[in-house]
Amino acid sequence: MKNLTDPFGRRVTYLRLSLTDRCDLRCFYCMAEKMQFLPRKDLLTLEELGQVADAFIARGVRKIRLTGGEPLVRKDFMNVINHLSAHLDAGRLDEIALTTNATQLARFAGPLKDAGVARVNVSLDSLDPHAFNRITRGGNITQVLDGIDAALDVGLKLKINTVALKNDNADDIPEMIEWAHGKGMDLSLIEVMPLGETGEDRFDQYIPLTEIRDKLEQKWALTDTPETTGGPSRYVDIKETGRRLGFISPLSHNFCASCNRVRVTCTGQLFMCLGQDDNADLRAALRGPDGVAALDPILDEAIGRKPEKHEFEIDRRRSAPAVARHMSVTGG
Ligand code: SAM
Ligand code: SF4
C-alpha cells in the first residue's frame, strides 16, 4: 500500500494518538478548572483505537505516541499497548512511545516495559511540591516522583517535558535540568501554546525560550546539535551535565518544513496540523456502513489537505485562543 505523502512532499511516519480527554490533574495552562469532559460514547473504543492505528501502520507510519488527556487513566489502555506491541514484534512498527503525567506510572512501568514501550515522556513543571500542586491544581508530586523512579528501575528511557511558565517555574529551570540530567534523563522545555480556553491569561505566563536559553548560557556551555525529530524541538548539549536539553518552541521556530506527523484525537478526528482546525472524521467513517474499509480513502483525502504551516500567535490584542480545542483533546 502506498505511503502517506502530503502535497509538499512530506511523508507522514509518526502518529500521535490520544486515548482520552480525561485527566487526574488540571494543569492551569492546559485545562479549565472545571472541565466538561466528553460523553464516553463519543470516545473511540479500545478496538476502534486499534483499528485506526492499524490503518496508519499499513500506510507507513513507523512510530506511534499515545497521549491524552492522561493516557494512563483510560481504563484498560494496556489493551491498546498490547495491540501495538504485536506490530512491533512483526517489524511493522519501530516505536511505541507515551506521554504521561506519571501519577500512575509506578503501577504501569513494568507492563509498559514488557510490552516493548521504548520511550516515555513525563511532563513535570516543578520539583517544588507547592508549586507543583498549584500548577496542576491539586496534584501530589510524590506520586509523580515515585512513578519516575519505578520507570527508571525497570529500564524505561525517560525524558522530562517542562512547560516554561514566567511566574511559576522560570527561575527553577536550571535546578530541574540538573535533577533530570543527574538521573540520566534528558529534558525539553516547552513554550506555552494558545490552545483552548483555560480561564487564565496565557500572555501573563508566556516566556520565550530564547530568554531562558540566554540565562542558561551564563551558567553552562550549550552546543547546538544538528539532531531533528521532524517536530518543533531543537537540541543542545550541555557540557557540564553531559546531557541533552531540548527547546520546543512552535511560536518562535518554524519547524513546519520537516513535519512528519499527524494527530488523532480520542474522538477519532484526524488533525493534519496542531495549529490549524481542519480535520477529518475517522470515527464517522469507522461507524459508517463500510467500517474499517472506509479509513483508507479518508486518509488519502485528508493528507492531501495537510497545510504547509501552522498559524499560532500569542497576542494581547486577541482574546480568543488561536485554536479553540484544548491540548488535552488533541493530544500533546
Ligand atoms: N497528560 C499527559 C502529560 O501531561 O504528559 C499527556 C497529555 S499533555 C496535553 C501533553 C503535553 O502537552 C504536556 O507536556 C503538557 O505540558 C503540554 N501542554 C498542555 N497544554 C499546553 C499548552 N497550552 N501549551 C504548551 N504545552 C501544553
Ligand atoms: Fe492533564 Fe497533561 Fe493536561 Fe496536565 S498537561 S492537565 S497532566 S493532560
Coordinates of C-alpha atoms and ligand atoms in Angstrom, one line a residue:
M1 CA 0.0 0.0 0.0
K2 CA 1.3 3.5 -0.7
N3 CA 2.8 5.8 1.8
L4 CA 1.1 8.9 3.2
T5 CA 2.8 11.8 1.4
D6 CA 1.3 15.3 1.5
P7 CA 1.3 17.8 -1.3
F8 CA 4.5 19.4 0.0
G9 CA 6.3 16.0 -0.3
R10 CA 6.4 15.4 3.4
R11 CA 6.0 11.7 4.4
V12 CA 3.8 11.0 7.4
T13 CA 5.6 8.4 9.5
Y14 CA 4.6 9.5 13.0
L15 CA 1.1 9.3 14.6
R16 CA 0.2 10.8 17.9
L17 CA -2.9 9.1 19.2
S18 CA -5.0 10.4 22.1
L19 CA -6.6 7.8 24.3
T20 CA -8.8 10.1 26.4
D21 CA -9.6 13.7 27.1
R22 CA -9.8 12.9 30.8
C23 CA -7.0 13.6 33.3
D24 CA -6.4 13.3 37.1
L25 CA -4.6 16.7 37.1
R26 CA -5.8 20.2 35.9
C27 CA -2.6 22.0 34.8
F28 CA -3.7 25.6 34.5
Y29 CA -2.2 26.2 31.1
C30 CA -3.9 23.0 29.7
M31 CA -7.3 22.7 31.2
A32 CA -10.0 24.8 32.8
E33 CA -10.5 24.2 36.5
K34 CA -14.0 22.7 35.9
M35 CA -13.5 20.8 32.7
Q36 CA -16.5 19.5 30.8
F37 CA -15.3 16.1 29.6
L38 CA -16.7 14.3 26.6
P39 CA -19.5 11.7 26.9
R40 CA -18.0 8.3 26.8
K41 CA -19.9 7.2 23.7
D42 CA -18.0 9.9 21.8
L43 CA -14.6 8.4 22.5
L44 CA -13.2 5.8 20.2
T45 CA -13.5 2.4 21.8
L46 CA -10.2 0.5 22.5
E47 CA -11.0 -1.7 19.5
E48 CA -11.5 1.4 17.3
L49 CA -8.2 2.9 18.5
G50 CA -6.5 -0.3 17.4
Q51 CA -8.2 -0.1 14.0
V52 CA -7.1 3.5 13.5
A53 CA -3.5 2.5 14.4
D54 CA -3.7 -0.5 12.0
A55 CA -4.8 1.8 9.2
F56 CA -1.9 4.2 9.7
I57 CA 0.7 1.4 10.1
A58 CA -0.5 -0.1 6.9
R59 CA 0.2 3.3 5.2
G60 CA 3.8 3.5 6.5
V61 CA 3.5 5.1 10.0
R62 CA 6.5 3.7 12.0
K63 CA 6.1 5.5 15.3
I64 CA 3.0 5.9 17.5
R65 CA 2.9 8.1 20.6
L66 CA 0.0 7.6 22.9
T67 CA -1.2 10.7 24.7
G68 CA -4.2 12.4 26.0
G69 CA -5.6 13.8 28.4
E70 CA -3.8 11.4 30.6
P71 CA -3.4 8.1 28.7
L72 CA -2.8 6.0 31.9
V73 CA -6.3 6.9 33.3
R74 CA -8.1 5.3 30.3
K75 CA -9.5 2.0 31.6
D76 CA -7.7 -1.0 30.0
F77 CA -5.4 1.3 28.0
M78 CA -2.9 -1.6 28.2
N79 CA -5.1 -3.4 25.5
V80 CA -4.1 -0.7 23.0
I81 CA -0.4 -1.0 24.0
N82 CA -0.5 -4.8 23.6
H83 CA -2.2 -4.4 20.2
L84 CA 0.6 -2.1 19.1
S85 CA 3.2 -4.4 20.6
A86 CA 2.2 -7.1 18.1
H87 CA 3.0 -4.7 15.3
L88 CA 6.4 -4.0 16.9
D89 CA 7.1 -7.7 17.2
A90 CA 6.2 -8.2 13.5
G91 CA 8.5 -5.4 12.4
R92 CA 5.7 -3.2 11.1
L93 CA 6.3 -0.5 13.7
D94 CA 9.6 0.9 15.0
E95 CA 8.5 2.6 18.2
I96 CA 5.7 2.8 20.8
A97 CA 6.0 6.0 22.9
L98 CA 3.9 7.5 25.6
T99 CA 3.4 11.0 27.1
T100 CA 2.2 10.9 30.7
N101 CA 2.0 12.9 33.9
A102 CA 3.4 9.9 35.7
T103 CA 0.9 9.8 38.5
Q104 CA 0.0 6.2 37.6
L105 CA 3.4 5.2 36.3
A106 CA 4.6 3.3 39.4
R107 CA 1.8 0.8 38.7
F108 CA 2.3 0.5 35.0
A109 CA 6.1 0.9 34.4
G110 CA 6.6 -2.9 34.4
P111 CA 3.8 -3.8 32.0
L112 CA 4.8 -1.0 29.7
K113 CA 8.4 -2.1 29.6
D114 CA 7.3 -5.7 29.0
A115 CA 5.1 -4.6 26.0
G116 CA 8.1 -3.0 24.3
V117 CA 7.4 0.7 25.0
A118 CA 10.7 2.4 24.3
R119 CA 10.3 6.0 25.4
V120 CA 8.2 7.7 28.0
N121 CA 7.9 11.5 28.1
V122 CA 7.0 12.6 31.6
S123 CA 5.5 16.1 32.0
L124 CA 6.7 17.8 35.1
D125 CA 6.8 21.6 35.6
S126 CA 8.3 21.9 39.1
L127 CA 10.1 19.9 41.7
D128 CA 8.7 22.1 44.4
P129 CA 5.7 20.3 46.0
H130 CA 3.7 23.6 46.5
A131 CA 4.4 24.9 43.0
F132 CA 3.6 21.5 41.5
N133 CA 0.3 21.5 43.5
R134 CA -0.5 25.0 42.3
I135 CA 0.3 24.4 38.6
T136 CA -1.6 21.1 38.4
R137 CA -4.4 22.5 40.7
G138 CA -4.2 19.8 43.3
G139 CA -1.5 17.2 42.2
N140 CA 0.8 15.4 44.6
I141 CA 4.4 15.4 43.5
T142 CA 5.3 12.3 45.5
Q143 CA 3.2 10.1 43.2
V144 CA 5.0 11.5 40.2
L145 CA 8.5 11.1 41.6
D146 CA 7.6 7.5 42.6
G147 CA 6.4 6.9 39.1
I148 CA 9.6 8.2 37.6
D149 CA 11.8 6.1 39.9
A150 CA 9.7 3.0 39.1
A151 CA 10.1 3.6 35.4
L152 CA 13.9 4.1 35.7
D153 CA 14.2 1.0 37.8
V154 CA 12.6 -1.2 35.1
G155 CA 14.8 0.4 32.5
L156 CA 12.4 2.6 30.6
K157 CA 14.0 5.6 28.8
L158 CA 12.5 8.8 30.2
K159 CA 12.5 12.4 29.0
I160 CA 11.1 15.2 31.1
N161 CA 9.0 17.8 29.4
T162 CA 8.7 21.1 31.3
V163 CA 6.4 24.0 30.2
A164 CA 8.3 27.2 30.9
L165 CA 6.0 29.5 32.9
K166 CA 7.1 33.1 33.6
N167 CA 5.8 33.3 37.1
D168 CA 5.8 29.7 38.3
N169 CA 9.0 28.0 37.3
A170 CA 11.2 30.1 35.1
D171 CA 13.7 30.7 37.9
D172 CA 13.9 27.0 38.9
I173 CA 14.7 25.6 35.4
P174 CA 18.4 25.2 36.0
E175 CA 17.7 23.1 39.1
M176 CA 15.2 20.9 37.2
I177 CA 17.8 20.4 34.4
E178 CA 20.4 19.4 37.0
W179 CA 18.0 17.0 38.7
A180 CA 16.9 15.3 35.4
H181 CA 20.4 15.0 33.9
G182 CA 21.6 13.7 37.2
K183 CA 19.1 10.9 36.9
G184 CA 20.1 10.1 33.3
M185 CA 17.0 11.8 31.8
D186 CA 17.0 14.4 29.0
L187 CA 14.8 17.4 29.5
S188 CA 12.9 19.5 27.0
L189 CA 11.5 22.9 27.7
I190 CA 8.1 23.8 26.0
E191 CA 6.7 27.2 25.2
V192 CA 3.1 27.8 26.3
M193 CA 0.8 27.5 23.3
P194 CA -2.5 29.2 22.7
L195 CA -4.8 26.1 22.8
G196 CA -8.3 26.2 24.3
E197 CA -9.7 28.5 27.0
T198 CA -8.4 27.7 30.5
G199 CA -9.7 30.7 32.4
E200 CA -6.1 32.0 32.7
D201 CA -4.4 34.7 30.6
R202 CA -1.6 32.9 28.7
F203 CA 0.2 36.1 27.8
D204 CA 0.9 36.5 31.5
Q205 CA 2.6 33.1 31.6
Y206 CA 4.3 33.2 28.2
I207 CA 8.1 33.5 28.3
P208 CA 10.1 32.9 25.1
L209 CA 12.6 30.1 25.4
T210 CA 15.2 32.4 23.9
E211 CA 15.1 34.3 27.1
I212 CA 15.6 31.1 29.2
R213 CA 18.4 30.0 26.9
D214 CA 20.2 33.3 27.3
K215 CA 20.2 32.8 31.1
L216 CA 21.3 29.2 30.9
E217 CA 24.2 30.3 28.7
Q218 CA 25.5 32.4 31.5
K219 CA 25.8 29.3 33.6
W220 CA 26.7 26.5 31.2
A221 CA 28.3 25.9 27.8
L222 CA 25.5 24.9 25.4
T223 CA 26.3 23.5 22.0
D224 CA 23.7 23.2 19.3
T225 CA 23.2 19.7 17.8
P226 CA 22.0 19.1 14.3
E227 CA 19.5 16.5 15.6
T228 CA 15.9 16.8 14.5
T229 CA 12.9 14.7 15.1
G230 CA 10.8 16.3 12.4
G231 CA 9.0 18.3 15.0
P232 CA 9.3 21.6 16.8
S233 CA 12.3 20.5 19.0
R234 CA 15.8 21.7 18.8
Y235 CA 18.5 20.3 21.0
V236 CA 21.7 21.4 22.6
D237 CA 24.3 19.5 24.6
I238 CA 25.2 20.9 28.0
K239 CA 28.9 20.4 28.6
E240 CA 28.8 20.5 32.4
T241 CA 25.9 18.0 32.8
G242 CA 26.9 15.8 29.8
R243 CA 23.3 15.5 28.6
R244 CA 20.8 17.0 26.1
L245 CA 18.4 19.9 26.5
G246 CA 15.5 20.3 24.1
F247 CA 13.7 23.5 23.2
I248 CA 10.2 23.1 21.9
S249 CA 9.1 26.5 20.6
P250 CA 6.4 26.3 18.0
L251 CA 5.7 30.0 18.2
S252 CA 9.2 31.3 17.6
H253 CA 10.6 28.5 15.5
N254 CA 9.1 27.4 12.2
F255 CA 9.6 23.7 12.0
C256 CA 6.8 23.0 9.5
A257 CA 9.0 22.2 6.5
S258 CA 10.2 19.0 8.1
C259 CA 6.8 18.0 9.7
N260 CA 6.3 14.2 9.6
R261 CA 3.4 13.9 11.9
V262 CA -0.4 13.9 12.3
R263 CA -2.7 13.6 15.3
V264 CA -5.8 11.7 16.0
T265 CA -8.0 12.8 18.9
C266 CA -9.7 10.5 21.3
T267 CA -12.9 11.1 19.3
G268 CA -11.2 10.0 16.1
Q269 CA -10.7 13.4 14.5
L270 CA -7.6 13.4 12.4
F271 CA -5.8 16.7 12.6
M272 CA -3.2 17.3 9.9
C273 CA -1.7 20.2 11.9
L274 CA -1.6 21.0 15.6
G275 CA -2.0 24.7 14.8
Q276 CA -5.0 24.5 12.5
D277 CA -8.6 23.4 12.8
D278 CA -9.1 21.4 9.6
N279 CA -9.7 17.8 10.4
A280 CA -11.2 14.5 9.1
D281 CA -13.7 12.4 11.0
L282 CA -12.3 8.9 11.3
R283 CA -14.9 7.9 13.8
A284 CA -17.8 8.6 11.4
A285 CA -16.0 6.6 8.8
L286 CA -15.4 3.7 11.2
R287 CA -19.0 3.7 12.4
G288 CA -20.5 4.1 8.9
P289 CA -21.6 1.3 6.6
D290 CA -18.1 0.5 5.3
G291 CA -16.4 0.2 8.7
V292 CA -12.6 -0.1 8.6
A293 CA -12.6 -0.2 4.8
A294 CA -13.6 3.5 4.8
L295 CA -10.4 4.6 6.6
D296 CA -8.0 4.3 3.7
P297 CA -9.7 6.7 1.3
I298 CA -10.3 9.2 4.1
L299 CA -6.6 9.1 5.0
D300 CA -5.6 9.9 1.4
E301 CA -8.1 12.7 1.1
A302 CA -7.1 14.2 4.5
I303 CA -3.3 14.1 3.9
G304 CA -3.9 15.9 0.6
R305 CA -5.1 18.8 2.7
K306 CA -2.2 18.9 5.2
P307 CA -1.4 22.6 5.4
E308 CA 2.1 24.0 4.7
K309 CA 2.4 25.6 8.1
H310 CA 0.7 26.4 11.4
E311 CA -0.8 29.7 12.4
F312 CA 0.0 30.1 16.1
E313 CA 0.1 33.5 17.7
I314 CA 0.0 34.8 21.3
D315 CA -1.1 38.4 21.2
R316 CA -2.5 40.6 23.8
R317 CA -5.0 42.1 21.3
R318 CA -6.5 38.7 20.7
S319 CA -8.7 37.5 23.5
A320 CA -9.6 34.1 21.9
P321 CA -7.1 31.3 21.6
A322 CA -5.6 30.7 18.2
V323 CA -7.0 27.2 18.3
A324 CA -10.2 26.6 20.2
R325 CA -9.6 23.0 21.2
H326 CA -7.6 22.1 24.3
M327 CA -4.3 20.3 24.1
S328 CA -5.9 17.5 26.2
V329 CA -8.4 16.8 23.4
T330 CA -5.9 16.9 20.5
G331 CA -3.2 15.1 22.4
G332 CA 0.1 16.9 23.2
Ligands
SAM1 N1 -1.3 14.2 30.4 C1 -0.1 13.9 29.7 C2 1.0 14.8 30.1 O1 0.8 15.8 30.8 O2 2.1 14.5 29.8 C3 -0.2 13.9 28.2 C4 -1.1 15.0 27.6 S1 -0.5 16.6 27.8 C5 -1.7 17.5 26.9 C6 0.9 16.6 26.7 C7 1.9 17.8 26.9 O3 1.2 19.0 26.5 C8 2.4 18.0 28.3 O4 3.8 18.1 28.3 C9 1.8 19.4 28.6 O5 2.7 20.1 29.5 C10 1.7 20.0 27.3 N2 0.7 21.1 27.2 C11 -0.6 21.1 27.5 N3 -1.2 22.3 27.2 C12 -0.2 23.1 26.7 C13 -0.2 24.4 26.2 N4 -1.3 25.2 26.2 N5 1.0 24.9 25.8 C14 2.1 24.1 25.8 N6 2.1 22.8 26.2 C15 1.0 22.3 26.7
SF4_2 FE1 -3.5 16.6 32.4 FE2 -1.3 16.5 30.9 FE3 -3.1 18.5 30.7 FE4 -1.7 18.4 32.9 S1 -0.9 18.7 30.8 S2 -3.9 18.7 32.7 S3 -1.4 16.2 33.1 S4 -3.5 16.4 30.2

